[in-house]
Coordinates of C-alpha atoms (C1' of nucleotides) in Angstrom, one line a residue:
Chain A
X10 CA -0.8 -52.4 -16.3
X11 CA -3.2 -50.0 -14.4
X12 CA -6.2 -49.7 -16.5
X13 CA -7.7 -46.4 -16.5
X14 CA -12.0 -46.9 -17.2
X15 CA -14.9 -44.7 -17.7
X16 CA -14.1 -40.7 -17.5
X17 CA -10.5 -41.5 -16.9
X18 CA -9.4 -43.3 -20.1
X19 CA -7.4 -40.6 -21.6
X20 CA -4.8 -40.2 -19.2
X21 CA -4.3 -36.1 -20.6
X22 CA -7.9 -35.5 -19.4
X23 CA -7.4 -35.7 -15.7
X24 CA -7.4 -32.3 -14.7
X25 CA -10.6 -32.5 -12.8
X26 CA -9.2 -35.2 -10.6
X27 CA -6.6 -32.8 -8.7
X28 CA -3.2 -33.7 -7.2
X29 CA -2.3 -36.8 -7.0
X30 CA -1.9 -38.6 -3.6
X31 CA 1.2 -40.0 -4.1
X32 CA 2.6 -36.6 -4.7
X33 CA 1.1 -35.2 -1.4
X34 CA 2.7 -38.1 0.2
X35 CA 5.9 -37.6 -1.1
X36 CA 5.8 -34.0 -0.5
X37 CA 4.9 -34.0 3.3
X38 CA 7.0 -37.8 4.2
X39 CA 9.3 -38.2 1.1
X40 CA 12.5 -38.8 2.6
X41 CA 14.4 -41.1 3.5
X42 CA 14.7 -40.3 7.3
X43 CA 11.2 -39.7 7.4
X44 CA 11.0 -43.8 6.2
X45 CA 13.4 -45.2 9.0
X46 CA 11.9 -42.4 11.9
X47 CA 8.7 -44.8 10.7
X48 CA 10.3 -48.0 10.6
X49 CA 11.6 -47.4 14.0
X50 CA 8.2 -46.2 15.3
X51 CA 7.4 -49.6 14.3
X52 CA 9.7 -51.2 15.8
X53 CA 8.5 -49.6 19.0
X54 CA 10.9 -47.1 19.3
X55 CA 9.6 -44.0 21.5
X56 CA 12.3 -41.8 22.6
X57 CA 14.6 -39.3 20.7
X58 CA 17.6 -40.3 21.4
X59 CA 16.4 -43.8 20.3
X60 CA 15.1 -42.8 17.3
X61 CA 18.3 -40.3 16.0
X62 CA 21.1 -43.3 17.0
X63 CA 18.6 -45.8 15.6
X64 CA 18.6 -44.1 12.2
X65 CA 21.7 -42.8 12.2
X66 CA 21.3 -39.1 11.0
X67 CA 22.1 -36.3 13.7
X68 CA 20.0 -34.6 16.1
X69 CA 18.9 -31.9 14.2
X70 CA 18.2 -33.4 11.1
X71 CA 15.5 -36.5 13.4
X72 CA 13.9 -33.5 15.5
X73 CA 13.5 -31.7 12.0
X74 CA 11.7 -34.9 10.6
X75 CA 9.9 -35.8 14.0
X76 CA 8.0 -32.6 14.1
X77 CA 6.8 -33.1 10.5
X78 CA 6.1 -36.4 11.4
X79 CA 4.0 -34.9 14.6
X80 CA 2.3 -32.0 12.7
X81 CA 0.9 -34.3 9.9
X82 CA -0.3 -36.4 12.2
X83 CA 1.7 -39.6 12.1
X84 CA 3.0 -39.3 16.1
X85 CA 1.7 -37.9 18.7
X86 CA 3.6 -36.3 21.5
X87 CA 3.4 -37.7 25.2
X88 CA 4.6 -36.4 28.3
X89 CA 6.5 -39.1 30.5
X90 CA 8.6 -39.0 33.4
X91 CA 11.4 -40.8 34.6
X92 CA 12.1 -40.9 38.7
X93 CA 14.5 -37.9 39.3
X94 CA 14.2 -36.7 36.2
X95 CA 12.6 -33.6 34.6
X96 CA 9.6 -34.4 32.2
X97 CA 10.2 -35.3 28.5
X98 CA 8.3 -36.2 25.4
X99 CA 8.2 -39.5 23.3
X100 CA 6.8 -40.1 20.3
X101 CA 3.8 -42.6 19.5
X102 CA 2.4 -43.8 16.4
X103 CA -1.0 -42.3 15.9
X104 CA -3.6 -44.6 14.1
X105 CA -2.9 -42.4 10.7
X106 CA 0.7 -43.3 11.5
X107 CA -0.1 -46.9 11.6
X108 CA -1.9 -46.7 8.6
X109 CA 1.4 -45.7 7.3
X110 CA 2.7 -49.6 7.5
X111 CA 1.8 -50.7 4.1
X112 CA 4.2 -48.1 3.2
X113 CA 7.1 -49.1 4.7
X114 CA 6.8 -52.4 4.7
X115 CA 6.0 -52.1 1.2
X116 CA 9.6 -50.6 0.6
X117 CA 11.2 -53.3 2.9
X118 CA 9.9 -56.1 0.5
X119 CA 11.0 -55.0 -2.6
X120 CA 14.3 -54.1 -1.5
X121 CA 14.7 -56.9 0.2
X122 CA 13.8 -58.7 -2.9
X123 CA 15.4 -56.5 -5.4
X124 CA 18.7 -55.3 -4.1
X125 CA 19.0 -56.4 -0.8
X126 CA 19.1 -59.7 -0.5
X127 CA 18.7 -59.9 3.3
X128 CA 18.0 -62.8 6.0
X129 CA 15.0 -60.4 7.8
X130 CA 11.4 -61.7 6.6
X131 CA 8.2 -59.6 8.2
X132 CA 6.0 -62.4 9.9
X133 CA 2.5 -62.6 11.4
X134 CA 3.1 -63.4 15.1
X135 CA 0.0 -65.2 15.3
X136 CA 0.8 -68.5 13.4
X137 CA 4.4 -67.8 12.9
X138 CA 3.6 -67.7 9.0
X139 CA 5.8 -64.9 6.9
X140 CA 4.0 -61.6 6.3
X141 CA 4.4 -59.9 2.8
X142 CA 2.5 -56.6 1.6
X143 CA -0.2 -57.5 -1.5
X144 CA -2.6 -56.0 -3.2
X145 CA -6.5 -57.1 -2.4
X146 CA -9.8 -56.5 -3.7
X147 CA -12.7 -56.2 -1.2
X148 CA -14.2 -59.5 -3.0
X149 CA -10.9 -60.9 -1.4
X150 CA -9.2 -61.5 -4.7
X151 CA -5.5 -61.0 -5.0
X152 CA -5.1 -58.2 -7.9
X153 CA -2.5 -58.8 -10.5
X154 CA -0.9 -55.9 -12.1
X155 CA -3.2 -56.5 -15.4
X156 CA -6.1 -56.4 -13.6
X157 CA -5.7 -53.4 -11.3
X158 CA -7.3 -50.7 -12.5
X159 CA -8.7 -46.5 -11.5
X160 CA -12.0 -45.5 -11.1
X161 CA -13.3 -42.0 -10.0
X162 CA -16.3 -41.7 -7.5
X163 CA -18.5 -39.1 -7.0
X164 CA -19.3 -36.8 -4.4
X165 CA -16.9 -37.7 -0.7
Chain B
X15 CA 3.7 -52.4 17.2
X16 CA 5.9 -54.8 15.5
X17 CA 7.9 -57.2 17.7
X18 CA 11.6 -57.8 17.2
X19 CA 11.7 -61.7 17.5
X20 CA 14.7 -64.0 18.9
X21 CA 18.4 -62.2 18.7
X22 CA 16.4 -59.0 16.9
X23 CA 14.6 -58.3 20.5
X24 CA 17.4 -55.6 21.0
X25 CA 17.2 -53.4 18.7
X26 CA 20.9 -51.8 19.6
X27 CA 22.0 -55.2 18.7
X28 CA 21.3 -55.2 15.3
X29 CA 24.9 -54.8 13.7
X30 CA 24.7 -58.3 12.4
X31 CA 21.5 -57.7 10.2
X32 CA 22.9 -55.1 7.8
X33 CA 21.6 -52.2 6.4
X34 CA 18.0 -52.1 6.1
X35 CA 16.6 -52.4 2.7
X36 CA 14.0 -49.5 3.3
X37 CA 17.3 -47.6 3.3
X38 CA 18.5 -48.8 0.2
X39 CA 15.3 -48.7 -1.6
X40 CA 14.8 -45.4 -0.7
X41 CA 18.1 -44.3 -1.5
X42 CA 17.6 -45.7 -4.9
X43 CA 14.4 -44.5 -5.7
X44 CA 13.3 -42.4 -3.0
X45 CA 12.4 -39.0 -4.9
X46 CA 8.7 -37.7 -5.6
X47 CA 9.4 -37.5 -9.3
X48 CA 10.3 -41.5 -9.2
X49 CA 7.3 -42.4 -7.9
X50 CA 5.4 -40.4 -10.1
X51 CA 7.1 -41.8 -12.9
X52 CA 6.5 -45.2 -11.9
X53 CA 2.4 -44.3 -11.3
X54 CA 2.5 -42.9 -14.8
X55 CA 4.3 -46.7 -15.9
X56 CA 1.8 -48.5 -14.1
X57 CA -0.8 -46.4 -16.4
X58 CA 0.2 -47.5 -19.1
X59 CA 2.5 -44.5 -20.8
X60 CA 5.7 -45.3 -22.4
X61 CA 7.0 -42.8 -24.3
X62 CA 9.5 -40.3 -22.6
X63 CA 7.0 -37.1 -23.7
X64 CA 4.2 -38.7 -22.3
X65 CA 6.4 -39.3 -18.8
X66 CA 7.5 -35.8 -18.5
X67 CA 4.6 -34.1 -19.4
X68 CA 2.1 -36.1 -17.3
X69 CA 4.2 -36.2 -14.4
X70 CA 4.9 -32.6 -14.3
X71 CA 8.9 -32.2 -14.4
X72 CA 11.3 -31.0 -17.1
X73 CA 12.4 -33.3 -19.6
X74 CA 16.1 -33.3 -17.7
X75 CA 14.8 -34.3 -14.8
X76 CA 12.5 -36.9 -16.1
X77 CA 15.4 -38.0 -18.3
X78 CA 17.7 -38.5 -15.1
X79 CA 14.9 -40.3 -13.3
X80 CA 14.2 -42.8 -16.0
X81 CA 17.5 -43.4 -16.4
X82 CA 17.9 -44.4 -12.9
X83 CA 14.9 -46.7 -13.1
X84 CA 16.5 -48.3 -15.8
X85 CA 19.9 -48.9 -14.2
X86 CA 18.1 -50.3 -11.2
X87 CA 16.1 -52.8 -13.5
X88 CA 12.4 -51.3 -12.8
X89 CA 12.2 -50.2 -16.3
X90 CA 13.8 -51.2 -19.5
X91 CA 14.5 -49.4 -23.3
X92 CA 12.4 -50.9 -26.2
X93 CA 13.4 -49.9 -29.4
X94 CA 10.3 -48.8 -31.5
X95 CA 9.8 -47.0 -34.5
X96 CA 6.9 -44.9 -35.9
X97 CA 6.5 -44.8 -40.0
X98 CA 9.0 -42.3 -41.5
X99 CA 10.1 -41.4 -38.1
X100 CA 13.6 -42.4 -36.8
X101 CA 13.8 -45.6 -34.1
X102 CA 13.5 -44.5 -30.9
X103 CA 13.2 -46.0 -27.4
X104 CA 10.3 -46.6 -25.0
X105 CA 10.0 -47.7 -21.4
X106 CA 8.1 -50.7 -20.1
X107 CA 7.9 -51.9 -16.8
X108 CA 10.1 -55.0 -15.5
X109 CA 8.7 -57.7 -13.4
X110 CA 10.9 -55.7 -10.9
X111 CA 9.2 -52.8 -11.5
X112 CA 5.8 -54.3 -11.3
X113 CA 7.2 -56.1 -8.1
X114 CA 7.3 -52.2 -7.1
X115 CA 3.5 -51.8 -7.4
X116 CA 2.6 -52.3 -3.3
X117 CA 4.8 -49.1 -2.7
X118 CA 3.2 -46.7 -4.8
X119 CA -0.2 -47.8 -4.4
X120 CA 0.3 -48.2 -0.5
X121 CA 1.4 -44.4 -0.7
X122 CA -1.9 -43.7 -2.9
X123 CA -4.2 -45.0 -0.8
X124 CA -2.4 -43.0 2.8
X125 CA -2.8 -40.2 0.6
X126 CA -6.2 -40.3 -0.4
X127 CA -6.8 -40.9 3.2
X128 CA -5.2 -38.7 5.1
X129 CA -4.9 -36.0 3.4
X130 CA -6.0 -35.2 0.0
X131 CA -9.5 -36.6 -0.1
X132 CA -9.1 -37.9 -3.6
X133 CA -12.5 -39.4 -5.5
X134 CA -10.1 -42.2 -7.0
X135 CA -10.8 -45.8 -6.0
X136 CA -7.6 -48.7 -6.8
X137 CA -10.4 -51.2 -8.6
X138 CA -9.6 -54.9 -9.0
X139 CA -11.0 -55.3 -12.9
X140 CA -11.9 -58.5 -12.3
X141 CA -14.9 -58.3 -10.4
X142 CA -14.8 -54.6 -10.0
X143 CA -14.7 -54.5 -6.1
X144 CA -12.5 -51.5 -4.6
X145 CA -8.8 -52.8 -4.0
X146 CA -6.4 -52.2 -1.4
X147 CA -2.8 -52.3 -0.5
X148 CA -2.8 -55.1 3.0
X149 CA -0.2 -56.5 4.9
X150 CA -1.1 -60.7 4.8
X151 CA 0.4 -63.9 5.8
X152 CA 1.1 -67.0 4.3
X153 CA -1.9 -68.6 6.0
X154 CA -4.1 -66.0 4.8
X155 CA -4.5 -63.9 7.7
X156 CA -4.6 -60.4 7.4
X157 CA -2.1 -59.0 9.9
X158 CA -2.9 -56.0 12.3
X159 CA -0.1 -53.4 13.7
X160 CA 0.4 -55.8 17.0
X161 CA 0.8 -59.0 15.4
X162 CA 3.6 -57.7 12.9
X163 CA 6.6 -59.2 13.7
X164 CA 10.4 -59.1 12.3
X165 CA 11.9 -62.8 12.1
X166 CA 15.8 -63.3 11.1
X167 CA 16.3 -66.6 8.3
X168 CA 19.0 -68.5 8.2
X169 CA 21.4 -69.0 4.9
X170 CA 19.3 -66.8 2.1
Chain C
dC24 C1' 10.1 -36.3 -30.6
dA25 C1' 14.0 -37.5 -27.5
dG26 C1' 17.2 -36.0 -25.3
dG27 C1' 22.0 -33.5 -23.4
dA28 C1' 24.4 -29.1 -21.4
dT29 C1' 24.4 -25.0 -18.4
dC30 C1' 23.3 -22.1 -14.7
dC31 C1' 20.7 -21.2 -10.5
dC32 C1' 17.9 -22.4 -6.4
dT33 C1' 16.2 -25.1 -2.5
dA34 C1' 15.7 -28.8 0.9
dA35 C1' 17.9 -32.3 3.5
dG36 C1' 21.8 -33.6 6.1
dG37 C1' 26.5 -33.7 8.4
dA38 C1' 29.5 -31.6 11.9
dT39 C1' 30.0 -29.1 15.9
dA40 C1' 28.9 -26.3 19.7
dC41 C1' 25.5 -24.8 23.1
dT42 C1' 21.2 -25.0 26.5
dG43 C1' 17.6 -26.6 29.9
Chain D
dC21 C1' 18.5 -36.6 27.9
dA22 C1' 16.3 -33.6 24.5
dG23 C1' 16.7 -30.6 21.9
dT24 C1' 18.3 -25.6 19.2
dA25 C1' 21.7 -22.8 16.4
dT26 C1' 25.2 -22.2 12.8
dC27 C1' 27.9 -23.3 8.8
dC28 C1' 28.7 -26.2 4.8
dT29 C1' 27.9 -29.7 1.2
dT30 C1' 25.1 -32.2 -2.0
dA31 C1' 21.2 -34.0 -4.8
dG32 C1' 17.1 -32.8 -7.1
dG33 C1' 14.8 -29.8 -9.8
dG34 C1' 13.4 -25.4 -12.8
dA35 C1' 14.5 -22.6 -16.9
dT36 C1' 16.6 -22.1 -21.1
dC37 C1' 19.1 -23.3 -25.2
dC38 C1' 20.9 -26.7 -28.3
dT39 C1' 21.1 -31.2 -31.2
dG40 C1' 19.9 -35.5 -33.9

DNA sequence: CAGGATCCCTAAGGATACTG
DNA sequence: CAGTATCCTTAGGGATCCTG
């Protein structure tokens, strides 16, 4: 698995790292509306009453989740209008909230793999080729579980 | 953002495809303290004091959680035994589970992006270049938000 | 060390009704 | 259409105590 190197070899010494980030991202987006407001954001899905049928959870429990989504930056709120009508909002993906893609696709891979068992498959539009969500070093190696491992940096 | 292909271009229409597996992963596995679980896995621990220390919980809740990995096949019970101690069980990761590693590290690396700053760095061992979590196709392209696209197969 | 049992608290959602 | 307000239920988790 995930080898821990240098500072961080002795996995009770990590109190100078902090928080993890997977528990700060679990803590502000870890549910499971919060997951399919994103997916449909994805899918291009703008408006609420879109997004709350789309899901299928209530009104009050998507504007709940939308505004988290908004205030930790994942959507952005824009004004349109529609002829006749009064002015509303929709929601956008931000570039943190497309950032968030791995994510969700991530999840949609192994369940489709693992437990669902569905006919969808994620593919890149530009040679037709399926899509899946991997693991890559900047060398441009694919990284095996064995050979991923934690380093600590210093300073930013 | 991602384009709904063929009979998916509606996305009201969608009764056909199912329930989404993002849903049912997250149903299965969509709590903070599973994902830290499955970090602490992917670090190597393996012993149920080492889980529910590192990660933070009590031991009933850690014991729920693992047990839930377990039934879903992410983890599995090894019988070991320490010298005049009695046989107990550890937990190692499944292929499943390591089939699992995009979606925590994916959630790492939003993390340590948008919000927590973090000095860690996922390192690919190998050549010990900084590793990422990407979304790639088949032909080896790396696919940006706007050529994502949602395809349904045929049969399986 | 590896749990199971109990009691309490909190966050997320469903249902339903109401407003601009 | 785009929400807000209210009431209720449930799952996850903390604390504490107990067992093999």
């Amino acid at each position: 698995m995930t080898v821990l190197q240098g500072p961080l070899a002795d996995r009770d010494a990590w109190s100078a790292v902090g928080q993890c980030p997977i528990e700060k991202t679990m803590s502000l987006l870890g549910t499971k509306t919060t997951m399919l407001l994103m997916r449909e954001a994805f899918y291009g899905t703008t408006r609420f009453e879109d997004f709350w049928r789309r899901v299928g959870v209530t009104k009050a429990a998507a504007a709940a989740r939308l505004s988290e989504l908004v205030d930790a930056g994942l959507l952005e709120r824009r004004p349109y209008q529609e002829p006749g009508q009064r002015r509303r909002d929709e929601y956008v993906l931000t570039d943190a909230g497309r950032d968030f893609m791995p994510v969700v696709w991530a999840m949609f891979e192994w369940g489709r793999r693992h437990v669902d068992d569905s006919r969808l498959r994620l593919t890149h539009l530009g040679c037709g080729e399926e899509a899946t969500v991997e693991i890559r070093c900047a060398a441009g190696h694919e990284v095996p579980a064995d050979e991923l491992g934690m380093r600590l940096v210093r300073g930013r």
